[in-house]
Tab-separated table of C-alpha atoms in Angstrom:
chain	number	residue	atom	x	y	z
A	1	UNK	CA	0.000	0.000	0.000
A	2	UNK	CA	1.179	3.277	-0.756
A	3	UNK	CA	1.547	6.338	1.577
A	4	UNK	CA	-0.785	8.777	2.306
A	5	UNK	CA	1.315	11.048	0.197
A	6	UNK	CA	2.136	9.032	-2.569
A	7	UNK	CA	-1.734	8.711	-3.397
A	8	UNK	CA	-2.198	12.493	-2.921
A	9	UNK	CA	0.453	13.227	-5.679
A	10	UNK	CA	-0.042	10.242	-7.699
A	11	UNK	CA	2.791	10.437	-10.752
A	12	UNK	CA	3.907	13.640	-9.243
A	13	UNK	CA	5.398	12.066	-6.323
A	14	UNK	CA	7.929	10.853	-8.922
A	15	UNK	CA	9.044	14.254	-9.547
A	16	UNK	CA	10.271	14.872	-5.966
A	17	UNK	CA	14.144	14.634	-4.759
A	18	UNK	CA	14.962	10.686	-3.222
A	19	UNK	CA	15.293	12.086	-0.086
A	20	UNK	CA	11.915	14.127	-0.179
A	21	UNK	CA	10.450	11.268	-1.770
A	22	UNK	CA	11.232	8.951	1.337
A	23	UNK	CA	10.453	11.923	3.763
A	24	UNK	CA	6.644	11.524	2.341
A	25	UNK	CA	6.603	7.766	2.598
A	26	UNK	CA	6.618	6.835	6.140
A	27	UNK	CA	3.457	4.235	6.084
A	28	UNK	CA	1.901	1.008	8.064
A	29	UNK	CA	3.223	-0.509	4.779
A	30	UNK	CA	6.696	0.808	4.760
A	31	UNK	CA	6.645	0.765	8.825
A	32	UNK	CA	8.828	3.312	9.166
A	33	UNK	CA	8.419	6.886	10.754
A	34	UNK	CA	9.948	10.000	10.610
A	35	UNK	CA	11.740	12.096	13.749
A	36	UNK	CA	13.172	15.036	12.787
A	37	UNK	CA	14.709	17.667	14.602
A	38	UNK	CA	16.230	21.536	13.971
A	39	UNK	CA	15.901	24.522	14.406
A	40	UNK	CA	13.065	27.231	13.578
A	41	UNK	CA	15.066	30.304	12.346
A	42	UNK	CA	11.699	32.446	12.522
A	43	UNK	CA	8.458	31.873	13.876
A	44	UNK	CA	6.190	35.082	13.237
A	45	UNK	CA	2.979	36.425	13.907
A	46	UNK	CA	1.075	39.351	11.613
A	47	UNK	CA	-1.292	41.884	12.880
A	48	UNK	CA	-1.893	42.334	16.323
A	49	UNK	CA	-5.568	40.747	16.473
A	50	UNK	CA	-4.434	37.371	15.361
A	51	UNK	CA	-2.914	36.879	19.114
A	52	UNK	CA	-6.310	36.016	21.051
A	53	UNK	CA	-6.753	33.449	18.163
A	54	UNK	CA	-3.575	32.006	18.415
A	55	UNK	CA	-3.827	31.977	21.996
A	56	UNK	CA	-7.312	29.874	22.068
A	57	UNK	CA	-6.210	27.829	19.129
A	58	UNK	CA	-2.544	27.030	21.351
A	59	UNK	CA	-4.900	25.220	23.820
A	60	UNK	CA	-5.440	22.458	21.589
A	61	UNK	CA	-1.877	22.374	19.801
A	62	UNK	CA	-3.136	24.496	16.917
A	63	UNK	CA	-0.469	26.763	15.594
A	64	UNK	CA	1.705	28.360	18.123
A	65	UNK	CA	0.827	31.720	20.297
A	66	UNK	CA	4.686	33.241	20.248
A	67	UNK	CA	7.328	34.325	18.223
A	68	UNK	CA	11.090	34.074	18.555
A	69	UNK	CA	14.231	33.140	16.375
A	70	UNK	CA	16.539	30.141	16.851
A	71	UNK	CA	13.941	28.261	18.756
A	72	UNK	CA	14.169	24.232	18.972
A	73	UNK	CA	12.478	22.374	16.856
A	74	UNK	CA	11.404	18.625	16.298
A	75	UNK	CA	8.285	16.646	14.895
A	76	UNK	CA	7.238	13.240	14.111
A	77	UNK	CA	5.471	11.562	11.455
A	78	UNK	CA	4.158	8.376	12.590
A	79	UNK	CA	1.499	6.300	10.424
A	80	UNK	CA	-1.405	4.503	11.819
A	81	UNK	CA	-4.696	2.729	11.712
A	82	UNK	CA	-7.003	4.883	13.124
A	83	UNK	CA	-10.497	4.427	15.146
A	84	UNK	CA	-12.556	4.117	11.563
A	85	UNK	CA	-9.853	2.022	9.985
A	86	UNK	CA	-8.097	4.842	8.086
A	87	UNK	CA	-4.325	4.918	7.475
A	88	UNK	CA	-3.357	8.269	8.948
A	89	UNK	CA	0.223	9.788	9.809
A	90	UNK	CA	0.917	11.963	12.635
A	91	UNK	CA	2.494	15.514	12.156
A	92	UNK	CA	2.845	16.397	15.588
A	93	UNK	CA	5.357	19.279	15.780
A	94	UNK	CA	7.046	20.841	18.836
A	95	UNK	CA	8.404	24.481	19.104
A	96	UNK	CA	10.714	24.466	22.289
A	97	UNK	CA	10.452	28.046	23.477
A	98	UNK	CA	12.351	29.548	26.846
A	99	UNK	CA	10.497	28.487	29.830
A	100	UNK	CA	7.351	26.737	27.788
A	101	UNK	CA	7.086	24.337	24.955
A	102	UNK	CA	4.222	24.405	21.995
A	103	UNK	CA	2.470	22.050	20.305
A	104	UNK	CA	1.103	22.123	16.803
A	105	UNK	CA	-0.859	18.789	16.046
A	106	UNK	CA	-2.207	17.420	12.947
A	107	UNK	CA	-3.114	13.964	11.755
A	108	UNK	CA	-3.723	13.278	7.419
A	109	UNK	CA	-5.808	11.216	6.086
A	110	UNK	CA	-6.744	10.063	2.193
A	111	UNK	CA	-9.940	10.086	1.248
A	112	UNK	CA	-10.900	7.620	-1.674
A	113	UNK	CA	-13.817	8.824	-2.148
A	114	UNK	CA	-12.845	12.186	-3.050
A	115	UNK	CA	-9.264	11.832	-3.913
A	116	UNK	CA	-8.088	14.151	-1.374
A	117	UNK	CA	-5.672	14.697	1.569
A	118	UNK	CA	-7.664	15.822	4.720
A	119	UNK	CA	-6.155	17.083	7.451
A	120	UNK	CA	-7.169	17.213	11.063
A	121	UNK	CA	-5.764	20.021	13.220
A	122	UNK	CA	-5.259	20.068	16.641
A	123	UNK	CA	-6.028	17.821	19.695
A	124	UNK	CA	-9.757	16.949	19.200
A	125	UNK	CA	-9.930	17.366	15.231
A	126	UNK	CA	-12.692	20.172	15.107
A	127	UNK	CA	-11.094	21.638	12.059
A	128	UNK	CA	-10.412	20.209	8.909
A	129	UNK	CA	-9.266	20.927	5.806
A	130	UNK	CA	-8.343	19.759	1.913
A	131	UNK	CA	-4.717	19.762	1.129
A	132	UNK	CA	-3.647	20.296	-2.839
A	133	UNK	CA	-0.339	18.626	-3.061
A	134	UNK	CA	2.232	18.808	-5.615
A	135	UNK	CA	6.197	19.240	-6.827
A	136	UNK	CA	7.299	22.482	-6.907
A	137	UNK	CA	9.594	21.564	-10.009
A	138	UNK	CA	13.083	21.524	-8.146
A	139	UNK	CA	12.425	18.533	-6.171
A	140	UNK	CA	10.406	20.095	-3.293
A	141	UNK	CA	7.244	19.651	-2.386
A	142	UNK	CA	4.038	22.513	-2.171
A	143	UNK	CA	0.898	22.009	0.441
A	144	UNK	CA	-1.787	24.358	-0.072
A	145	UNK	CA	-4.553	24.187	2.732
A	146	UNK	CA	-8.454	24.535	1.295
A	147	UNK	CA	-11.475	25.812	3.077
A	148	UNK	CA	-11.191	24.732	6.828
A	149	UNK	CA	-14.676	22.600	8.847
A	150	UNK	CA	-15.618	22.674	12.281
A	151	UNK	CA	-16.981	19.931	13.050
A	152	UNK	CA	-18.513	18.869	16.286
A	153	UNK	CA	-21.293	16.117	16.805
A	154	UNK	CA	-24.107	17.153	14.403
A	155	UNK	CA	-22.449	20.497	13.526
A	156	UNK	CA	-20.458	20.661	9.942
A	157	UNK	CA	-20.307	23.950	8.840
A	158	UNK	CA	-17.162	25.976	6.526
A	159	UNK	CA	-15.076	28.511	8.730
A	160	UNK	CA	-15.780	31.688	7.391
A	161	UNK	CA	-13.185	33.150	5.118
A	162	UNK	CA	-13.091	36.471	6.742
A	163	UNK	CA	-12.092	34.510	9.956
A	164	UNK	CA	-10.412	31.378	8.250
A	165	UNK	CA	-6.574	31.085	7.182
A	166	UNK	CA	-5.211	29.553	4.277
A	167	UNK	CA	-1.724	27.921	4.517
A	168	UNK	CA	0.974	27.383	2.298
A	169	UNK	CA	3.954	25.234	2.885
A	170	UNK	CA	6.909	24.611	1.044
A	171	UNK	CA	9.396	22.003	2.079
A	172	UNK	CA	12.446	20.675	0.514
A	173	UNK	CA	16.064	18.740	0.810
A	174	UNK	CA	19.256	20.316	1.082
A	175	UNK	CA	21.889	17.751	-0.400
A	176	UNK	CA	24.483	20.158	1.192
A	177	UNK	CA	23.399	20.039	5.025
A	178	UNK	CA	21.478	17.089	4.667
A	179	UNK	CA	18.456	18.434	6.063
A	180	UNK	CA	14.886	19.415	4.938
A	181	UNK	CA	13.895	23.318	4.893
A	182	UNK	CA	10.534	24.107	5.570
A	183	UNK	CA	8.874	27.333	5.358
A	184	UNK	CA	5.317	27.874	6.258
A	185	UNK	CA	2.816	30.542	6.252
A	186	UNK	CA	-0.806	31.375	7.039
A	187	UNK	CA	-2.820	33.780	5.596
A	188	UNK	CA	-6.374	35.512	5.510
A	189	UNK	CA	-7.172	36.819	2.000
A	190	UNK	CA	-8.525	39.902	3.660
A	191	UNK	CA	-5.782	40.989	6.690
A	192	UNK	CA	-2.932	38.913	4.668
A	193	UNK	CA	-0.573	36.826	6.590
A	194	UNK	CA	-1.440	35.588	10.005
A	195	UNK	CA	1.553	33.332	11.288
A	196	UNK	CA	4.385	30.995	10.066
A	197	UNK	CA	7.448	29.924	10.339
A	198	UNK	CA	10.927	28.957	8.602
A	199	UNK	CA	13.556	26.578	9.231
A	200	UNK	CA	14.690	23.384	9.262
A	201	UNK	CA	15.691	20.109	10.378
A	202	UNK	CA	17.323	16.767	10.333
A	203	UNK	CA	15.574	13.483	10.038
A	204	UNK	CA	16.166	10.025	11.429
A	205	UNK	CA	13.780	6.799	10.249
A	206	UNK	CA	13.101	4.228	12.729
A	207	UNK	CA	10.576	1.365	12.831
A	208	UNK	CA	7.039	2.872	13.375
A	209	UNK	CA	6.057	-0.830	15.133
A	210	UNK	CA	2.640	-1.474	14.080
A	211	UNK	CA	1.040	-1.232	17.087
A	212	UNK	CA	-1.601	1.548	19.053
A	213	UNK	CA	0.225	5.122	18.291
A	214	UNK	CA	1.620	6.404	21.501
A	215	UNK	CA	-0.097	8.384	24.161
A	216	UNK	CA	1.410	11.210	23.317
A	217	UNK	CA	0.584	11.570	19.973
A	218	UNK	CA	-3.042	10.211	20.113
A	219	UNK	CA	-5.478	12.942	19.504
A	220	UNK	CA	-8.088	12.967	22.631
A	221	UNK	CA	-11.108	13.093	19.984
A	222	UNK	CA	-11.206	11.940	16.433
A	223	UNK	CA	-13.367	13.054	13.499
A	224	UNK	CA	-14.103	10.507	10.946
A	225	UNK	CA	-16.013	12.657	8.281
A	226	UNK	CA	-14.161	13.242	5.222
C-alpha cells in the first residue's frame, strides 16, 4: 500500500528529490516513521488581532501563540490505523520556546472517495481541511490548505473566510546540510498573513512498530467525516 502522500500526488510524487520522496513515505506498509529535529530560524505572527486566536487555538496544539528566532524544533510523522480504519500519519510538531514548549498537532488522512488529503488540526480534530499537493519543479514539495470545517457532533459547517486562514507550505532537501527546509505561512485573504514559520531540520527513520500510536501523539477526539 502506498503512503498517504504518494496517493495524494499520484505520478507527481515521482518528480520529488529521493530524499523528499522517502520523507513523504513513512506508512503502516513501509513501517517506518519520521523524527526530525532543527531549528526554527523564525516563527512570526502578523497583525496584532491574530494573538487572542492564536492563543485559544494554542490550547489544543493548533499553531503556536509566540514568536522568537533560533527556537528548537522537532516533529514526528508516525502512520497509523485509526479508530474508523483509516491509514493516517501523525504531524505532531514541537516548538521548544524559553520556559514553555508548543504544540502544533495534525493527523492526514486520504480520502478515496474524493481523492483528497484531509487534514485534522489540533487535539480533538474540530477543524479540517483539503490539502492540494504537488512538486514544486526543483524537487520540493508545495501544500496548499483549502477551506477549513468545524466539526462537532451534528455540527459541519465551513469557517468563514473572513475569519479562516489559508496555509501554504513549502518544504524541501538540502543535499548540502542534509536536512529538509521548511517554510510555512498562514494567511487571511482579507488581513494577509497571520503566522508561520521557517527553518529546518534533520531526520532520522526508525521502525514505526505497528502497534496503538503512543499516548502522546493520540489525539483525545477523532473526526471521521471526510
Amino acid at each position: 500500500m502506498k503512503s498517504v502522500f504518494q496517493r495524494a500526488m499520484g505520478d507527481d510524487f515521482d518528480r520529488l528529490h529521493p530524499q523528499m520522496r522517502r520523507r513523504l513515505s513513512p506508512g503502516i506498509a513501509s513501517d517506518e516513521a519520521l523524527f526530525g529535529r532543527g531549528t526554527m530560524d523564525r516563527i512570526w505572527h502578523g497583525a496584532r488581532f491574530v494573538k487572542p486566536f492564536l492563543a485559544v487555538g494554542a490550547a489544543r496544539n493548533i499553531l503556536v501563540p509566540r514568536t522568537g528566532r533560533d527556537i528548537p524544533f522537532t516533529i514526528v510523522n508516525m502512520p497509523y490505523t485509526d479508530a474508523a480504519g483509516r491509514e493516517a500519519l501523525t504531524f505532531v510538531r514541537t516548538f521548544a520556546f524559553p520556559g514553555r514548549s508548543h504544540r502544533f498537532d495534525a493527523a492526514m488522512v486520504y480520502s478515496e472517495e474524493r481523492g483528497r488529503l484531509v487534514d485534522y488540526l489540533g487535539t480533538h480534530q474540530h477543524l479540517a481541511c483539503d490539502l492540494h499537493v504537488e512538486a514544486d519543479g526543483e524537487g520540493g514539495v508545495v501544500i496548499r490548505s483549502d477551506r477549513l470545517r468545524f466539526r462537532e457532533g451534528p455540527v459541519d459547517v465551513a469557517v468563514p473566510s473572513l475569519i479562516a486562514g489559508e496555509a501554504v507550505v513549502r518544504e524541501r532537501y538540502d543535499p548540502e546540510a542534509d536536512r529538509f527546509r521548511v517554510s510555512v505561512q498562514v494567511s487571511n485573504r482579507r488581513f494577509g498573513p497571520l503566522f508561520g514559520y521557517e527553518g529546518s531540520f534533520a531526520a532520522e527513520y526508525r521502525p514505526a512498530g505497528g502497534g496503538p500510536l503512543p499516548a502522546r501523539l493520540r489525539p483525545r477526539r477523532q473526526e471521521s467525516r471526510v
